[in-house]
Amino acid sequence: MTQGPEIANQTPVTEFFFSEFPNLEEGGLLFFIPLLLIYVFIITGNLVIFIVIQLDKALHTPMYFFISVLSFLEIWYTTTTIPKMLTNLVSVQKTISIAGCLLQMYFFHSLGISEGCLLTAMAIDRYVAICKPLHYPTIVTPRLCSQLTAGSCLCGFLLVLPEIVWISTLPFCGPNQIHQIFCDFTPVLNLACTDTTLIVIVDAIHAVEILASFLVIALSYIRIILVILRIPSVEGRHKAFSTCAAHIAVFLLFFGSVALMYLRFSATYSMFWDTAIAITFVVLAPFLNPIIYSLRNKDMKEAIKRLLCPQKWGDRAEG
């Protein structure tokens, strides 16, 4: 049972301090510039993907609709953490209010769960497209896509709410140092001055949710790969596989980082590896997603070229 210090002997905490960020004289600026460039790339890359899909009628398909929603969510997902991390790298006061910390946790996890649910919907979309191609237009309709997207967001923003409300009722009375680069459940709950063993049950529920999504997606792609391998022509196999290769890459990247971050069970890491895993989860995975969905996608690359050079592509179409 986790028992915090006695409230009577402690001063109530009104803000938390991030202890894992270096000061400017310790090289904080060296981390600030690369992180700023990565953040700008993430925002720009996902914004370009979102705008291109909205404007290019050739990309008005269920698959690209889901990709556009994922890019939109990714913009806000990274914005919940990276701007504060940038501030902490150049600021003397590396603090955050309790209310600010709760909001960061809520939106970070809500958007993360929404992305996980959306990846599940995308896996189902690819499964129907490849395994049941004749029924695809009647099954995966625009209405179903909108319903799956709304359900994903609703699921994400409602599942975390009870936990955040519960944490907001806990007393915090010192110490106030968060041993992580952003507000997260375990580092924050370690600072509570009361019994927090209930979080074990909540964590178990989240683990089941993560594993359930993982299994649905994994089984869908396994089934897809088995169907692709039975396609007689090499060209047909290559074309079918290319339509879901990017989805598989993003799926492995997303759930791999989630597993390292939250499915540790009794495993513990040093502070260095804790920080490295957090950076992979918060920074590296969102950084690679625009690359996977744009630079590795022929249709997306051509759509971007059409948007940037409409006259050239118009002349080519006429010719």
PDB file of N, CA and C in Angstrom, residues 210 253-263 281:
ATOM      1  N   ILE A 210      -5.599  -1.366 -24.021  1.00  0.00           N
ATOM      2  CA  ILE A 210      -4.476  -1.309 -24.963  1.00  0.00           C
ATOM      3  C   ILE A 210      -4.299  -2.651 -25.665  1.00  0.00           C
ATOM      4  N   LEU A 253       4.798   1.329 -34.573  1.00  0.00           N
ATOM      5  CA  LEU A 253       5.447   2.461 -33.906  1.00  0.00           C
ATOM      6  C   LEU A 253       4.622   2.942 -32.719  1.00  0.00           C
ATOM      7  N   PHE A 254       3.313   3.089 -32.927  1.00  0.00           N
ATOM      8  CA  PHE A 254       2.429   3.599 -31.874  1.00  0.00           C
ATOM      9  C   PHE A 254       2.323   2.624 -30.708  1.00  0.00           C
ATOM     10  N   PHE A 255       1.964   1.390 -30.994  1.00  0.00           N
ATOM     11  CA  PHE A 255       1.754   0.428 -29.912  1.00  0.00           C
ATOM     12  C   PHE A 255       3.067  -0.071 -29.307  1.00  0.00           C
ATOM     13  N   GLY A 256       4.155  -0.009 -30.080  1.00  0.00           N
ATOM     14  CA  GLY A 256       5.461  -0.353 -29.505  1.00  0.00           C
ATOM     15  C   GLY A 256       5.861   0.635 -28.430  1.00  0.00           C
ATOM     16  N   SER A 257       5.690   1.934 -28.721  1.00  0.00           N
ATOM     17  CA  SER A 257       6.033   2.961 -27.734  1.00  0.00           C
ATOM     18  C   SER A 257       5.058   2.944 -26.558  1.00  0.00           C
ATOM     19  N   VAL A 258       3.761   2.664 -26.834  1.00  0.00           N
ATOM     20  CA  VAL A 258       2.773   2.558 -25.752  1.00  0.00           C
ATOM     21  C   VAL A 258       3.132   1.405 -24.816  1.00  0.00           C
ATOM     22  N   ALA A 259       3.532   0.265 -25.398  1.00  0.00           N
ATOM     23  CA  ALA A 259       3.891  -0.906 -24.589  1.00  0.00           C
ATOM     24  C   ALA A 259       5.091  -0.608 -23.700  1.00  0.00           C
ATOM     25  N   LEU A 260       6.107   0.041 -24.251  1.00  0.00           N
ATOM     26  CA  LEU A 260       7.291   0.381 -23.457  1.00  0.00           C
ATOM     27  C   LEU A 260       6.943   1.342 -22.330  1.00  0.00           C
ATOM     28  N   MET A 261       5.984   2.240 -22.603  1.00  0.00           N
ATOM     29  CA  MET A 261       5.647   3.291 -21.644  1.00  0.00           C
ATOM     30  C   MET A 261       4.703   2.801 -20.552  1.00  0.00           C
ATOM     31  N   TYR A 262       3.706   1.976 -20.926  1.00  0.00           N
ATOM     32  CA  TYR A 262       2.627   1.697 -19.977  1.00  0.00           C
ATOM     33  C   TYR A 262       2.378   0.219 -19.681  1.00  0.00           C
ATOM     34  N   LEU A 263       3.007  -0.692 -20.410  1.00  0.00           N
ATOM     35  CA  LEU A 263       2.812  -2.114 -20.123  1.00  0.00           C
ATOM     36  C   LEU A 263       4.066  -2.726 -19.521  1.00  0.00           C
ATOM     37  N   PHE A 281       8.078   8.096 -27.144  1.00  0.00           N
ATOM     38  CA  PHE A 281       6.611   8.084 -27.144  1.00  0.00           C
ATOM     39  C   PHE A 281       6.028   9.429 -27.542  1.00  0.00           C
TER      40      PHE A 281
END
